[in-house]
Amino acid sequence: MTNKNHLSEAFKQTKHQIVGHGRRDIQTLKEALKDIDGQQESDMYGTGKIIDDFQTKMARFLGKEAAVFFPSGTMAQQIALRIWCDRKGLKKVAYHPLCHLEIHEEDGLKELHHIEPILLADKNRVIQLEDVVGMKEEVSCLLLELPQREIGGQLPDYKTLVSISTYCREKGIKLHLDGARLFEVLPYYQKTAAEICELFDSVYVSFYKGIGGLAGAILAGDESFTNESKVWKRRHGGDLISLYPYIISADYYFEQRLHKMNQYYQESIELASLFNQCHSVSTIPSEPVSNMFHVHFDGSKEKVEAILIDIYQKTGIGLTGNLREVNKKESYYEVSIGDRYADVPKEELKKVFDVLDKSMRAIS
């Protein structure tokens, strides 16, 4: 058995886990369906009351004319960029070097749509106005991810968003929002979703991350854009005969958790502070700007895994089941705060960080 499996198994056996909403099991769907009339008619091939009502609800929430439910964000975002490229007659888009489309989708944008990405900014920081102004090539669309997951969930400030939006509109560049975690950043910006989305021509949001639904995404924009996206959705095979398990769970957990986003945000700040008090441990960002951040250890993956397993066995509290190697002397993992953090007794949590601090000092 590998060390990774040892860590994962030890994490699963703890009494408390501090990240996420809970296990992704069948109960997630059963909970969402418990009050639904079993005789209610399902959606069929992208039409019907269930899907229509949810799309209308999300369009209003995001401040857009219309919205379309997709089975995946990967499908939704590739389609959004394809539409903007076709309309301008230029198959070039710009985004961050660690954008999801660039590193997690097996070159789907390039292979399926023959769209060339222009990578902006250093990979360790967010895109700024000067990066956009300084582009050497013309593009049809610029994608911004809020927050930028792969660098700890960092965010540009609101003034920067406004300046980038203004510049893109002046230059005829469409601005697309990868808002997979849009709900989670609203407390930091102190803005409504509609106020943020007003800056963008098209918007994607996810329903299985901070919201904790089964799967699925919304793509929103003006009616001509969303109508065109429905055609591409059919072409991609996204019109399953019924999507209601995803839609119902998305709607249910949206109502259950949207109002908790500020709680998760404040708890992430609290947790990051505890990590930053430990020897040879730091977080990126040092103070989180959403419910997520990265924890970095000045220690090899092998040594830190052994420390974490020891902590789990001594305290019954799990921090993560997945540690990643940066190099031979450094490792890290990603934190995403949800419902479970509030259930961890604070005195017990303090013991975790006492042990972590002592253990990190011992290997330094």
mmCIF file of C-alpha atoms in Angstrom:
data_model
loop_
_atom_site.group_PDB
_atom_site.id
_atom_site.type_symbol
_atom_site.label_atom_id
_atom_site.label_comp_id
_atom_site.label_asym_id
_atom_site.label_seq_id
_atom_site.Cartn_x
_atom_site.Cartn_y
_atom_site.Cartn_z
ATOM 1 C CA MET A 1 0.000 0.000 0.000
ATOM 2 C CA THR A 2 1.327 3.460 -0.849
ATOM 3 C CA ASN A 3 1.792 6.286 1.638
ATOM 4 C CA LYS A 4 -1.014 8.142 -0.086
ATOM 5 C CA ASN A 5 -3.375 5.274 0.659
ATOM 6 C CA HIS A 6 -2.157 5.108 4.263
ATOM 7 C CA LEU A 7 -2.960 8.808 4.703
ATOM 8 C CA SER A 8 -6.348 8.509 3.037
ATOM 9 C CA GLU A 9 -7.333 5.518 5.157
ATOM 10 C CA ALA A 10 -6.187 7.192 8.364
ATOM 11 C CA PHE A 11 -8.176 10.295 7.430
ATOM 12 C CA LYS A 12 -11.344 8.269 6.816
ATOM 13 C CA GLN A 13 -11.050 6.603 10.213
ATOM 14 C CA THR A 14 -10.973 9.863 12.203
ATOM 15 C CA LYS A 15 -13.983 10.975 14.238
ATOM 16 C CA HIS A 16 -13.917 14.515 12.821
ATOM 17 C CA GLN A 17 -12.726 15.826 9.455
ATOM 18 C CA ILE A 18 -12.340 19.584 9.187
ATOM 19 C CA VAL A 19 -12.844 20.007 5.430
ATOM 20 C CA GLY A 20 -15.856 19.793 3.152
ATOM 21 C CA HIS A 21 -19.499 19.075 3.867
ATOM 22 C CA GLY A 22 -19.249 15.342 4.467
ATOM 23 C CA ARG A 23 -18.886 12.118 2.527
ATOM 24 C CA ARG A 24 -20.079 12.105 -1.069
ATOM 25 C CA ASP A 25 -22.478 9.188 -0.778
ATOM 26 C CA ILE A 26 -25.999 8.292 -1.885
ATOM 27 C CA GLN A 27 -27.444 10.105 1.129
ATOM 28 C CA THR A 28 -26.542 13.390 -0.592
ATOM 29 C CA LEU A 29 -29.202 12.688 -3.225
ATOM 30 C CA LYS A 30 -31.683 11.086 -0.816
ATOM 31 C CA GLU A 31 -31.585 14.193 1.371
ATOM 32 C CA ALA A 32 -32.297 16.467 -1.578
ATOM 33 C CA LEU A 33 -35.198 14.309 -2.776
ATOM 34 C CA LYS A 34 -36.872 13.703 0.574
ATOM 35 C CA ASP A 35 -39.585 16.353 0.176
ATOM 36 C CA ILE A 36 -40.073 16.045 -3.589
ATOM 37 C CA ASP A 37 -43.388 14.720 -4.892
ATOM 38 C CA GLY A 38 -42.631 11.370 -6.511
ATOM 39 C CA GLN A 39 -45.276 12.011 -9.151
ATOM 40 C CA GLN A 40 -43.644 15.240 -10.323
ATOM 41 C CA GLU A 41 -42.783 15.051 -14.004
ATOM 42 C CA SER A 42 -39.085 15.014 -14.851
ATOM 43 C CA ASP A 43 -37.333 17.210 -17.373
ATOM 44 C CA MET A 44 -36.766 15.697 -20.800
ATOM 45 C CA TYR A 45 -33.936 16.603 -23.170
ATOM 46 C CA GLY A 46 -33.404 20.061 -21.699
ATOM 47 C CA THR A 47 -37.030 21.118 -21.306
ATOM 48 C CA GLY A 48 -39.689 20.898 -18.590
ATOM 49 C CA LYS A 49 -40.713 22.741 -15.464
ATOM 50 C CA ILE A 50 -37.891 21.449 -13.240
ATOM 51 C CA ILE A 51 -35.102 22.650 -15.515
ATOM 52 C CA ASP A 52 -36.905 25.784 -16.726
ATOM 53 C CA ASP A 53 -37.654 27.005 -13.203
ATOM 54 C CA PHE A 54 -34.086 26.459 -12.010
ATOM 55 C CA GLN A 55 -32.577 28.159 -15.041
ATOM 56 C CA THR A 56 -34.843 31.174 -14.540
ATOM 57 C CA LYS A 57 -33.981 31.306 -10.840
ATOM 58 C CA MET A 58 -30.247 31.253 -11.505
ATOM 59 C CA ALA A 59 -30.446 33.818 -14.297
ATOM 60 C CA ARG A 60 -32.101 36.219 -11.859
ATOM 61 C CA PHE A 61 -29.585 35.468 -9.119
ATOM 62 C CA LEU A 62 -26.668 36.076 -11.472
ATOM 63 C CA GLY A 63 -28.279 39.160 -13.011
ATOM 64 C CA LYS A 64 -28.302 37.746 -16.550
ATOM 65 C CA GLU A 65 -31.070 37.489 -19.155
ATOM 66 C CA ALA A 66 -30.989 33.707 -19.311
ATOM 67 C CA ALA A 67 -29.193 30.625 -18.015
ATOM 68 C CA VAL A 68 -28.705 27.033 -19.169
ATOM 69 C CA PHE A 69 -28.090 23.989 -16.956
ATOM 70 C CA PHE A 70 -25.195 21.771 -18.080
ATOM 71 C CA PRO A 71 -24.136 18.379 -16.722
ATOM 72 C CA SER A 72 -20.558 19.656 -16.375
ATOM 73 C CA GLY A 73 -18.615 22.879 -16.180
ATOM 74 C CA THR A 74 -16.025 21.499 -18.599
ATOM 75 C CA MET A 75 -18.703 21.289 -21.282
ATOM 76 C CA ALA A 76 -20.192 24.685 -20.424
ATOM 77 C CA GLN A 77 -16.926 26.613 -20.535
ATOM 78 C CA GLN A 78 -15.604 25.107 -23.744
ATOM 79 C CA ILE A 79 -18.913 25.976 -25.377
ATOM 80 C CA ALA A 80 -18.855 29.546 -24.057
ATOM 81 C CA LEU A 81 -15.408 30.166 -25.512
ATOM 82 C CA ARG A 82 -16.369 28.496 -28.803
ATOM 83 C CA ILE A 83 -19.350 30.832 -29.182
ATOM 84 C CA TRP A 84 -17.291 33.961 -28.572
ATOM 85 C CA CYS A 85 -14.593 32.778 -30.986
ATOM 86 C CA ASP A 86 -17.097 31.967 -33.719
ATOM 87 C CA ARG A 87 -18.775 35.330 -33.395
ATOM 88 C CA LYS A 88 -15.519 37.221 -33.798
ATOM 89 C CA GLY A 89 -14.080 34.844 -36.358
ATOM 90 C CA LEU A 90 -10.909 34.472 -34.306
ATOM 91 C CA LYS A 91 -10.047 31.235 -32.510
ATOM 92 C CA LYS A 92 -7.838 32.675 -29.800
ATOM 93 C CA VAL A 93 -8.682 33.147 -26.127
ATOM 94 C CA ALA A 94 -6.643 34.310 -23.135
ATOM 95 C CA TYR A 95 -6.497 32.862 -19.645
ATOM 96 C CA HIS A 96 -4.224 32.081 -16.688
ATOM 97 C CA PRO A 97 -1.488 29.425 -17.136
ATOM 98 C CA LEU A 98 -3.144 27.291 -14.433
ATOM 99 C CA CYS A 99 -6.647 27.636 -15.834
ATOM 100 C CA HIS A 100 -8.755 24.452 -15.600
ATOM 101 C CA LEU A 101 -9.061 24.327 -19.393
ATOM 102 C CA GLU A 102 -5.284 24.317 -19.713
ATOM 103 C CA ILE A 103 -4.284 21.707 -17.130
ATOM 104 C CA HIS A 104 -7.278 19.447 -16.392
ATOM 105 C CA GLU A 105 -9.191 18.877 -19.632
ATOM 106 C CA GLU A 106 -6.794 16.889 -21.829
ATOM 107 C CA ASP A 107 -6.568 19.799 -24.296
ATOM 108 C CA GLY A 108 -10.289 19.617 -25.014
ATOM 109 C CA LEU A 109 -10.449 23.248 -26.101
ATOM 110 C CA LYS A 110 -7.672 22.689 -28.613
ATOM 111 C CA GLU A 111 -8.623 19.225 -29.851
ATOM 112 C CA LEU A 112 -12.406 19.647 -30.032
ATOM 113 C CA HIS A 113 -12.664 23.320 -30.953
ATOM 114 C CA HIS A 114 -9.224 24.143 -32.411
ATOM 115 C CA ILE A 115 -8.990 27.200 -30.176
ATOM 116 C CA GLU A 116 -5.536 28.527 -29.310
ATOM 117 C CA PRO A 117 -5.014 29.736 -25.730
ATOM 118 C CA ILE A 118 -2.853 32.756 -24.915
ATOM 119 C CA LEU A 119 -1.470 32.379 -21.385
ATOM 120 C CA LEU A 120 -1.426 35.534 -19.269
ATOM 121 C CA ALA A 121 0.526 36.424 -16.109
ATOM 122 C CA ASP A 122 3.017 34.497 -14.042
ATOM 123 C CA LYS A 123 1.537 31.204 -12.882
ATOM 124 C CA ASN A 124 1.937 32.150 -9.200
ATOM 125 C CA ARG A 125 -0.235 35.274 -9.269
ATOM 126 C CA VAL A 126 -3.597 36.414 -10.582
ATOM 127 C CA ILE A 127 -4.124 38.262 -13.857
ATOM 128 C CA GLN A 128 -3.849 42.051 -13.538
ATOM 129 C CA LEU A 129 -4.907 44.852 -15.887
ATOM 130 C CA GLU A 130 -1.372 45.342 -17.173
ATOM 131 C CA ASP A 131 -1.293 41.697 -18.311
ATOM 132 C CA VAL A 132 -4.414 42.246 -20.396
ATOM 133 C CA VAL A 133 -3.271 45.582 -21.813
ATOM 134 C CA GLY A 134 0.102 44.083 -22.625
ATOM 135 C CA MET A 135 -1.236 41.177 -24.712
ATOM 136 C CA LYS A 136 0.713 40.923 -27.956
ATOM 137 C CA GLU A 137 -2.004 39.018 -29.791
ATOM 138 C CA GLU A 138 -5.643 39.764 -30.497
ATOM 139 C CA VAL A 139 -8.136 37.437 -28.771
ATOM 140 C CA SER A 140 -11.874 36.876 -28.910
ATOM 141 C CA CYS A 141 -12.341 36.290 -25.201
ATOM 142 C CA LEU A 142 -10.562 36.603 -21.860
ATOM 143 C CA LEU A 143 -11.385 34.107 -19.108
ATOM 144 C CA LEU A 144 -10.944 35.063 -15.455
ATOM 145 C CA GLU A 145 -11.224 32.465 -12.697
ATOM 146 C CA LEU A 146 -12.549 33.735 -9.348
ATOM 147 C CA PRO A 147 -10.891 32.536 -7.190
ATOM 148 C CA GLN A 148 -7.754 31.162 -8.862
ATOM 149 C CA ARG A 149 -7.843 27.683 -7.374
ATOM 150 C CA GLU A 150 -4.410 26.355 -8.264
ATOM 151 C CA ILE A 151 -2.646 29.183 -6.408
ATOM 152 C CA GLY A 152 -4.618 28.863 -3.199
ATOM 153 C CA GLY A 153 -7.771 30.670 -4.230
ATOM 154 C CA GLN A 154 -6.203 34.089 -4.715
ATOM 155 C CA LEU A 155 -8.345 36.941 -6.046
ATOM 156 C CA PRO A 156 -7.833 40.266 -7.816
ATOM 157 C CA ASP A 157 -9.406 43.187 -5.983
ATOM 158 C CA TYR A 158 -12.757 44.515 -7.185
ATOM 159 C CA LYS A 159 -11.204 47.652 -8.662
ATOM 160 C CA THR A 160 -9.033 45.460 -10.864
ATOM 161 C CA LEU A 161 -12.064 43.492 -12.050
ATOM 162 C CA VAL A 162 -13.814 46.703 -13.014
ATOM 163 C CA SER A 163 -10.769 48.029 -14.871
ATOM 164 C CA ILE A 164 -10.302 44.765 -16.799
ATOM 165 C CA SER A 165 -14.002 44.662 -17.677
ATOM 166 C CA THR A 166 -13.944 48.260 -18.903
ATOM 167 C CA TYR A 167 -10.831 47.669 -21.007
ATOM 168 C CA CYS A 168 -12.263 44.505 -22.596
ATOM 169 C CA ARG A 169 -15.476 46.256 -23.562
ATOM 170 C CA GLU A 170 -13.557 49.134 -25.078
ATOM 171 C CA LYS A 171 -11.452 46.710 -27.127
ATOM 172 C CA GLY A 172 -14.268 44.353 -28.159
ATOM 173 C CA ILE A 173 -12.926 41.437 -26.089
ATOM 174 C CA LYS A 174 -15.591 39.253 -24.493
ATOM 175 C CA LEU A 175 -15.037 38.586 -20.785
ATOM 176 C CA HIS A 176 -16.000 35.163 -19.429
ATOM 177 C CA LEU A 177 -16.164 34.276 -15.723
ATOM 178 C CA ASP A 178 -15.015 30.879 -14.518
ATOM 179 C CA GLY A 179 -17.101 31.187 -11.378
ATOM 180 C CA ALA A 180 -16.844 27.579 -10.249
ATOM 181 C CA ARG A 181 -16.483 29.037 -6.752
ATOM 182 C CA LEU A 182 -18.280 32.352 -7.309
ATOM 183 C CA PHE A 183 -20.635 31.872 -4.364
ATOM 184 C CA GLU A 184 -17.660 31.421 -2.051
ATOM 185 C CA VAL A 185 -16.016 34.773 -2.918
ATOM 186 C CA LEU A 186 -19.064 37.003 -2.451
ATOM 187 C CA PRO A 187 -18.316 37.604 1.273
ATOM 188 C CA TYR A 188 -14.809 38.862 0.446
ATOM 189 C CA TYR A 189 -15.952 41.242 -2.277
ATOM 190 C CA GLN A 190 -19.008 42.317 -0.274
ATOM 191 C CA LYS A 191 -20.934 42.284 -3.549
ATOM 192 C CA THR A 192 -23.935 40.379 -4.818
ATOM 193 C CA ALA A 193 -23.476 37.736 -7.484
ATOM 194 C CA ALA A 194 -25.295 40.004 -9.939
ATOM 195 C CA GLU A 195 -22.901 42.879 -9.208
ATOM 196 C CA ILE A 196 -19.891 40.670 -9.956
ATOM 197 C CA CYS A 197 -21.486 39.069 -13.017
ATOM 198 C CA GLU A 198 -22.435 42.450 -14.467
ATOM 199 C CA LEU A 199 -18.758 42.871 -15.320
ATOM 200 C CA PHE A 200 -18.772 39.721 -17.491
ATOM 201 C CA ASP A 201 -20.410 38.791 -20.792
ATOM 202 C CA SER A 202 -20.835 35.153 -19.806
ATOM 203 C CA VAL A 203 -20.693 33.324 -16.496
ATOM 204 C CA TYR A 204 -20.243 29.710 -15.399
ATOM 205 C CA VAL A 205 -21.004 28.522 -11.858
ATOM 206 C CA SER A 206 -20.676 25.055 -10.314
ATOM 207 C CA PHE A 207 -23.057 23.273 -7.958
ATOM 208 C CA TYR A 208 -20.886 20.529 -6.504
ATOM 209 C CA LYS A 209 -18.044 22.544 -4.976
ATOM 210 C CA GLY A 210 -19.013 24.985 -2.206
ATOM 211 C CA ILE A 211 -22.691 24.224 -2.725
ATOM 212 C CA GLY A 212 -22.146 20.476 -2.398
ATOM 213 C CA GLY A 213 -24.659 19.176 -4.929
ATOM 214 C CA LEU A 214 -24.174 16.047 -7.017
ATOM 215 C CA ALA A 215 -22.835 17.662 -10.193
ATOM 216 C CA GLY A 216 -23.824 20.197 -12.796
ATOM 217 C CA ALA A 217 -23.274 23.790 -13.820
ATOM 218 C CA ILE A 218 -25.052 26.892 -15.039
ATOM 219 C CA LEU A 219 -23.919 28.959 -18.011
ATOM 220 C CA ALA A 220 -25.498 32.415 -18.101
ATOM 221 C CA GLY A 221 -25.501 35.425 -20.403
ATOM 222 C CA ASP A 222 -27.839 37.211 -22.778
ATOM 223 C CA GLU A 223 -30.573 35.254 -24.563
ATOM 224 C CA SER A 224 -28.835 35.021 -27.921
ATOM 225 C CA PHE A 225 -25.743 33.595 -26.205
ATOM 226 C CA THR A 226 -27.660 31.056 -24.109
ATOM 227 C CA ASN A 227 -29.800 29.986 -27.057
ATOM 228 C CA GLU A 228 -26.660 29.284 -29.017
ATOM 229 C CA SER A 229 -25.190 27.430 -26.054
ATOM 230 C CA LYS A 230 -28.202 25.085 -26.082
ATOM 231 C CA VAL A 231 -27.359 24.081 -29.654
ATOM 232 C CA TRP A 232 -23.799 23.296 -28.646
ATOM 233 C CA LYS A 233 -25.022 21.484 -25.555
ATOM 234 C CA ARG A 234 -27.008 19.153 -27.823
ATOM 235 C CA ARG A 235 -23.983 18.695 -30.073
ATOM 236 C CA HIS A 236 -21.867 17.730 -27.066
ATOM 237 C CA GLY A 237 -24.416 15.172 -25.866
ATOM 238 C CA GLY A 238 -25.283 17.289 -22.838
ATOM 239 C CA ASP A 239 -29.049 16.974 -23.238
ATOM 240 C CA LEU A 240 -29.477 13.761 -21.255
ATOM 241 C CA ILE A 241 -33.024 12.478 -21.293
ATOM 242 C CA SER A 242 -33.333 13.733 -17.689
ATOM 243 C CA LEU A 243 -31.050 15.856 -15.517
ATOM 244 C CA TYR A 244 -33.404 16.248 -12.556
ATOM 245 C CA PRO A 245 -31.242 14.447 -9.932
ATOM 246 C CA TYR A 246 -28.528 17.046 -10.553
ATOM 247 C CA ILE A 247 -30.933 19.981 -10.787
ATOM 248 C CA ILE A 248 -32.917 19.092 -7.662
ATOM 249 C CA SER A 249 -29.763 18.534 -5.614
ATOM 250 C CA ALA A 250 -28.245 21.765 -6.954
ATOM 251 C CA ASP A 251 -31.332 23.740 -5.986
ATOM 252 C CA TYR A 252 -31.676 22.054 -2.585
ATOM 253 C CA TYR A 253 -28.086 22.608 -1.471
ATOM 254 C CA PHE A 254 -28.012 26.098 -2.983
ATOM 255 C CA GLU A 255 -30.818 27.003 -0.571
ATOM 256 C CA GLN A 256 -29.161 25.127 2.289
ATOM 257 C CA ARG A 257 -25.679 26.620 1.959
ATOM 258 C CA LEU A 258 -25.631 29.924 0.101
ATOM 259 C CA HIS A 259 -26.286 31.853 3.323
ATOM 260 C CA LYS A 260 -23.399 29.991 5.016
ATOM 261 C CA MET A 261 -20.694 31.268 2.688
ATOM 262 C CA ASN A 262 -19.650 34.043 5.058
ATOM 263 C CA GLN A 263 -19.453 31.514 7.891
ATOM 264 C CA TYR A 264 -17.174 29.273 5.800
ATOM 265 C CA TYR A 265 -15.069 32.299 4.861
ATOM 266 C CA GLN A 266 -14.577 33.389 8.483
ATOM 267 C CA GLU A 267 -13.798 29.828 9.528
ATOM 268 C CA SER A 268 -11.151 29.552 6.811
ATOM 269 C CA ILE A 269 -9.476 32.691 8.181
ATOM 270 C CA GLU A 270 -9.531 31.169 11.661
ATOM 271 C CA LEU A 271 -8.096 27.862 10.457
ATOM 272 C CA ALA A 272 -5.373 29.486 8.357
ATOM 273 C CA SER A 273 -4.283 31.459 11.400
ATOM 274 C CA LEU A 274 -3.840 28.212 13.348
ATOM 275 C CA PHE A 275 -1.685 26.746 10.579
ATOM 276 C CA ASN A 276 0.430 29.883 10.305
ATOM 277 C CA GLN A 277 1.286 29.690 14.015
ATOM 278 C CA CYS A 278 2.973 26.324 13.480
ATOM 279 C CA HIS A 279 6.676 25.929 12.772
ATOM 280 C CA SER A 280 7.538 25.455 9.072
ATOM 281 C CA VAL A 281 3.877 25.671 8.029
ATOM 282 C CA SER A 282 2.317 28.483 5.991
ATOM 283 C CA THR A 283 -0.802 29.153 3.988
ATOM 284 C CA ILE A 284 -1.394 30.675 0.555
ATOM 285 C CA PRO A 285 -2.870 33.237 0.792
ATOM 286 C CA SER A 286 -1.634 34.063 4.308
ATOM 287 C CA GLU A 287 -5.204 35.209 5.026
ATOM 288 C CA PRO A 288 -7.777 33.439 2.858
ATOM 289 C CA VAL A 289 -10.120 35.422 0.607
ATOM 290 C CA SER A 290 -12.696 32.638 0.342
ATOM 291 C CA ASN A 291 -13.421 29.315 2.030
ATOM 292 C CA MET A 292 -10.351 27.749 0.399
ATOM 293 C CA PHE A 293 -6.579 28.040 0.694
ATOM 294 C CA HIS A 294 -3.423 25.934 0.393
ATOM 295 C CA VAL A 295 -1.332 24.688 3.305
ATOM 296 C CA HIS A 296 2.415 24.394 2.641
ATOM 297 C CA PHE A 297 4.839 22.376 4.763
ATOM 298 C CA ASP A 298 8.624 22.741 4.819
ATOM 299 C CA GLY A 299 8.969 19.000 4.827
ATOM 300 C CA SER A 300 8.956 16.154 2.342
ATOM 301 C CA LYS A 301 5.702 14.466 1.431
ATOM 302 C CA GLU A 302 6.839 11.266 3.129
ATOM 303 C CA LYS A 303 7.730 12.953 6.428
ATOM 304 C CA VAL A 304 4.641 15.156 6.577
ATOM 305 C CA GLU A 305 2.333 12.223 5.789
ATOM 306 C CA ALA A 306 3.799 10.352 8.765
ATOM 307 C CA ILE A 307 3.175 13.408 10.984
ATOM 308 C CA LEU A 308 -0.412 13.753 9.795
ATOM 309 C CA ILE A 309 -1.202 10.068 10.351
ATOM 310 C CA ASP A 310 0.217 10.351 13.872
ATOM 311 C CA ILE A 311 -1.975 13.403 14.525
ATOM 312 C CA TYR A 312 -5.075 11.578 13.288
ATOM 313 C CA GLN A 313 -4.385 8.635 15.568
ATOM 314 C CA LYS A 314 -3.693 10.818 18.616
ATOM 315 C CA THR A 315 -6.544 13.316 18.210
ATOM 316 C CA GLY A 316 -9.208 11.653 16.079
ATOM 317 C CA ILE A 317 -9.272 14.745 13.844
ATOM 318 C CA GLY A 318 -8.436 14.563 10.137
ATOM 319 C CA LEU A 319 -6.923 17.463 8.204
ATOM 320 C CA THR A 320 -6.611 15.934 4.737
ATOM 321 C CA GLY A 321 -6.471 12.619 2.953
ATOM 322 C CA ASN A 322 -4.371 13.915 0.075
ATOM 323 C CA LEU A 323 -0.931 15.488 0.372
ATOM 324 C CA ARG A 324 0.947 16.602 -2.756
ATOM 325 C CA GLU A 325 4.657 16.950 -3.395
ATOM 326 C CA VAL A 326 6.055 20.334 -4.408
ATOM 327 C CA ASN A 327 9.650 19.093 -4.381
ATOM 328 C CA LYS A 328 11.759 16.771 -2.248
ATOM 329 C CA LYS A 329 11.680 19.226 0.660
ATOM 330 C CA GLU A 330 8.185 20.714 0.432
ATOM 331 C CA SER A 331 4.592 19.469 0.279
ATOM 332 C CA TYR A 332 1.114 20.965 0.372
ATOM 333 C CA TYR A 333 -2.610 20.308 0.302
ATOM 334 C CA GLU A 334 -5.800 22.204 -0.465
ATOM 335 C CA VAL A 335 -8.352 23.195 2.179
ATOM 336 C CA SER A 336 -12.008 23.813 1.416
ATOM 337 C CA ILE A 337 -14.196 24.674 4.404
ATOM 338 C CA GLY A 338 -17.801 23.481 4.534
ATOM 339 C CA ASP A 339 -20.296 22.215 7.094
ATOM 340 C CA ARG A 340 -17.941 19.851 8.903
ATOM 341 C CA TYR A 341 -15.565 22.428 10.369
ATOM 342 C CA ALA A 342 -18.162 23.835 12.778
ATOM 343 C CA ASP A 343 -18.663 20.359 14.294
ATOM 344 C CA VAL A 344 -15.051 20.040 15.459
ATOM 345 C CA PRO A 345 -14.647 20.861 19.192
ATOM 346 C CA LYS A 346 -12.333 23.871 19.482
ATOM 347 C CA GLU A 347 -10.337 22.462 22.390
ATOM 348 C CA GLU A 348 -9.711 19.273 20.438
ATOM 349 C CA LEU A 349 -8.696 21.317 17.401
ATOM 350 C CA LYS A 350 -6.123 23.175 19.499
ATOM 351 C CA LYS A 351 -4.492 19.849 20.361
ATOM 352 C CA VAL A 352 -4.075 19.118 16.655
ATOM 353 C CA PHE A 353 -2.007 22.244 16.136
ATOM 354 C CA ASP A 354 0.021 21.726 19.291
ATOM 355 C CA VAL A 355 1.048 18.314 17.971
ATOM 356 C CA LEU A 356 1.625 19.648 14.455
ATOM 357 C CA ASP A 357 3.861 22.458 15.696
ATOM 358 C CA LYS A 358 5.991 20.108 17.822
ATOM 359 C CA SER A 359 6.231 17.510 15.062
ATOM 360 C CA MET A 360 7.302 20.024 12.409
ATOM 361 C CA ARG A 361 9.975 21.375 14.742
ATOM 362 C CA ALA A 362 11.272 17.852 15.232
ATOM 363 C CA ILE A 363 11.911 17.303 11.502
ATOM 364 C CA SER A 364 13.355 20.750 10.731
#
